[in-house]
C-alpha atoms as a PDB file:
ATOM      1  CA  MET A   1     107.948  82.981  87.427  1.00  0.00           C
ATOM      2  CA  ASN A   2     104.485  83.841  88.776  1.00  0.00           C
ATOM      3  CA  PHE A   3     103.368  87.449  88.753  1.00  0.00           C
ATOM      4  CA  PRO A   4     100.612  88.934  90.897  1.00  0.00           C
ATOM      5  CA  ILE A   5      97.104  88.992  89.475  1.00  0.00           C
ATOM      6  CA  GLY A   6      95.292  92.274  88.896  1.00  0.00           C
ATOM      7  CA  GLY A   7      97.850  94.306  86.976  1.00  0.00           C
ATOM      8  CA  GLU A   8     100.374  94.648  89.778  1.00  0.00           C
ATOM      9  CA  GLN A   9     103.893  94.745  88.446  1.00  0.00           C
ATOM     10  CA  PRO A  10     106.683  92.858  90.197  1.00  0.00           C
ATOM     11  CA  ILE A  11     109.389  94.903  91.892  1.00  0.00           C
ATOM     12  CA  LEU A  12     112.749  94.165  90.350  1.00  0.00           C
ATOM     13  CA  PRO A  13     115.924  94.137  92.454  1.00  0.00           C
ATOM     14  CA  GLU A  14     117.298  97.234  90.714  1.00  0.00           C
ATOM     15  CA  GLU A  15     114.100  99.124  91.594  1.00  0.00           C
ATOM     16  CA  LEU A  16     114.404  98.603  95.348  1.00  0.00           C
ATOM     17  CA  GLY A  17     116.764 101.582  95.620  1.00  0.00           C
ATOM     18  CA  THR A  18     114.037 103.988  94.526  1.00  0.00           C
ATOM     19  CA  LEU A  19     111.635 102.614  97.114  1.00  0.00           C
ATOM     20  CA  ARG A  20     114.297 102.782  99.829  1.00  0.00           C
ATOM     21  CA  ILE A  21     115.163 106.408  99.017  1.00  0.00           C
ATOM     22  CA  VAL A  22     111.538 107.556  98.995  1.00  0.00           C
ATOM     23  CA  PHE A  23     110.666 105.599 102.151  1.00  0.00           C
ATOM     24  CA  SER A  24     113.690 106.890 104.072  1.00  0.00           C
ATOM     25  CA  GLN A  25     113.129 110.496 103.020  1.00  0.00           C
ATOM     26  CA  LEU A  26     109.448 110.423 103.961  1.00  0.00           C
ATOM     27  CA  CYS A  27     110.153 108.837 107.341  1.00  0.00           C
ATOM     28  CA  GLU A  28     112.753 111.501 108.049  1.00  0.00           C
ATOM     29  CA  GLU A  29     110.542 114.394 106.917  1.00  0.00           C
ATOM     30  CA  HIS A  30     107.555 113.229 108.938  1.00  0.00           C
ATOM     31  CA  GLU A  31     109.545 111.945 111.925  1.00  0.00           C
ATOM     32  CA  ILE A  32     108.263 108.389 111.501  1.00  0.00           C
ATOM     33  CA  LEU A  33     110.188 105.564 113.148  1.00  0.00           C
ATOM     34  CA  THR A  34     110.986 102.997 110.465  1.00  0.00           C
ATOM     35  CA  THR A  35     109.889 100.204 112.813  1.00  0.00           C
ATOM     36  CA  SER A  36     106.485 101.743 113.595  1.00  0.00           C
ATOM     37  CA  GLY A  37     103.060 100.731 112.358  1.00  0.00           C
ATOM     38  CA  GLU A  38     102.811 104.059 110.559  1.00  0.00           C
ATOM     39  CA  ALA A  39     106.009 103.212 108.648  1.00  0.00           C
ATOM     40  CA  GLY A  40     104.461  99.876 107.704  1.00  0.00           C
ATOM     41  CA  GLU A  41     101.388 101.614 106.305  1.00  0.00           C
ATOM     42  CA  LEU A  42     103.608 104.064 104.434  1.00  0.00           C
ATOM     43  CA  ALA A  43     105.657 101.213 102.953  1.00  0.00           C
ATOM     44  CA  SER A  44     102.520  99.315 101.898  1.00  0.00           C
ATOM     45  CA  GLU A  45     101.067 102.335 100.130  1.00  0.00           C
ATOM     46  CA  LEU A  46     104.405 103.133  98.493  1.00  0.00           C
ATOM     47  CA  VAL A  47     104.735  99.599  97.146  1.00  0.00           C
ATOM     48  CA  ARG A  48     101.105  99.660  95.969  1.00  0.00           C
ATOM     49  CA  LEU A  49     101.709 102.851  93.980  1.00  0.00           C
ATOM     50  CA  PHE A  50     104.973 101.480  92.598  1.00  0.00           C
ATOM     51  CA  GLN A  51     103.304  98.265  91.441  1.00  0.00           C
ATOM     52  CA  THR A  52     100.627 100.223  89.589  1.00  0.00           C
ATOM     53  CA  GLY A  53     103.393 101.678  87.420  1.00  0.00           C
ATOM     54  CA  ILE A  54     104.309 104.887  89.262  1.00  0.00           C
ATOM     55  CA  LYS A  55     108.069 104.444  89.415  1.00  0.00           C
ATOM     56  CA  ASP A  56     109.405 107.984  89.198  1.00  0.00           C
ATOM     57  CA  GLU A  57     111.017 109.018  92.495  1.00  0.00           C
ATOM     58  CA  THR A  58     109.737 112.609  92.310  1.00  0.00           C
ATOM     59  CA  VAL A  59     106.176 111.562  91.515  1.00  0.00           C
ATOM     60  CA  LEU A  60     106.205 108.999  94.322  1.00  0.00           C
ATOM     61  CA  MET A  61     107.462 111.654  96.767  1.00  0.00           C
ATOM     62  CA  VAL A  62     104.720 114.125  95.793  1.00  0.00           C
ATOM     63  CA  LEU A  63     101.942 111.531  95.996  1.00  0.00           C
ATOM     64  CA  MET A  64     103.142 110.052  99.263  1.00  0.00           C
ATOM     65  CA  ARG A  65     103.642 113.472 100.890  1.00  0.00           C
ATOM     66  CA  ALA A  66     100.042 114.310 100.022  1.00  0.00           C
ATOM     67  CA  ARG A  67      98.825 111.004 101.458  1.00  0.00           C
ATOM     68  CA  LEU A  68     100.870 111.428 104.637  1.00  0.00           C
ATOM     69  CA  ASN A  69      99.560 114.956 105.124  1.00  0.00           C
ATOM     70  CA  HIS A  70      96.013 113.653 104.641  1.00  0.00           C
ATOM     71  CA  TRP A  71      96.530 110.746 107.082  1.00  0.00           C
ATOM     72  CA  GLN A  72      98.077 113.045 109.684  1.00  0.00           C
ATOM     73  CA  ALA A  73      95.252 115.592 109.326  1.00  0.00           C
ATOM     74  CA  GLN A  74      92.701 112.812 109.854  1.00  0.00           C
ATOM     75  CA  SER A  75      94.407 111.615 113.015  1.00  0.00           C
ATOM     76  CA  VAL A  76      94.348 115.135 114.492  1.00  0.00           C
ATOM     77  CA  GLY A  77      90.772 115.987 113.694  1.00  0.00           C
END
C-alpha cells in the first residue's frame, strides 16, 4: 500500500464516520449546501486537518468553526 508523502496519514474506513459527522454538522450550522463549492473547500480543509493527526471530533469542530467564521468574515468585508 502506498501512503501519501509529506506526513499525511491515510484515512481508514472506520474513521470516515468522524469526518461525516463533523462535515454534516458544520454544513447544517453554517447553512452550507453539501453540493456547493464552499462545502468542497470545507471538506478539503477538514481532511487536511484529519491527515495531519487531528482526529478528535470535538477538536475538529472547534478548529473548523473558527476557520469557517474567518472565511465568512473575509467574504463580507
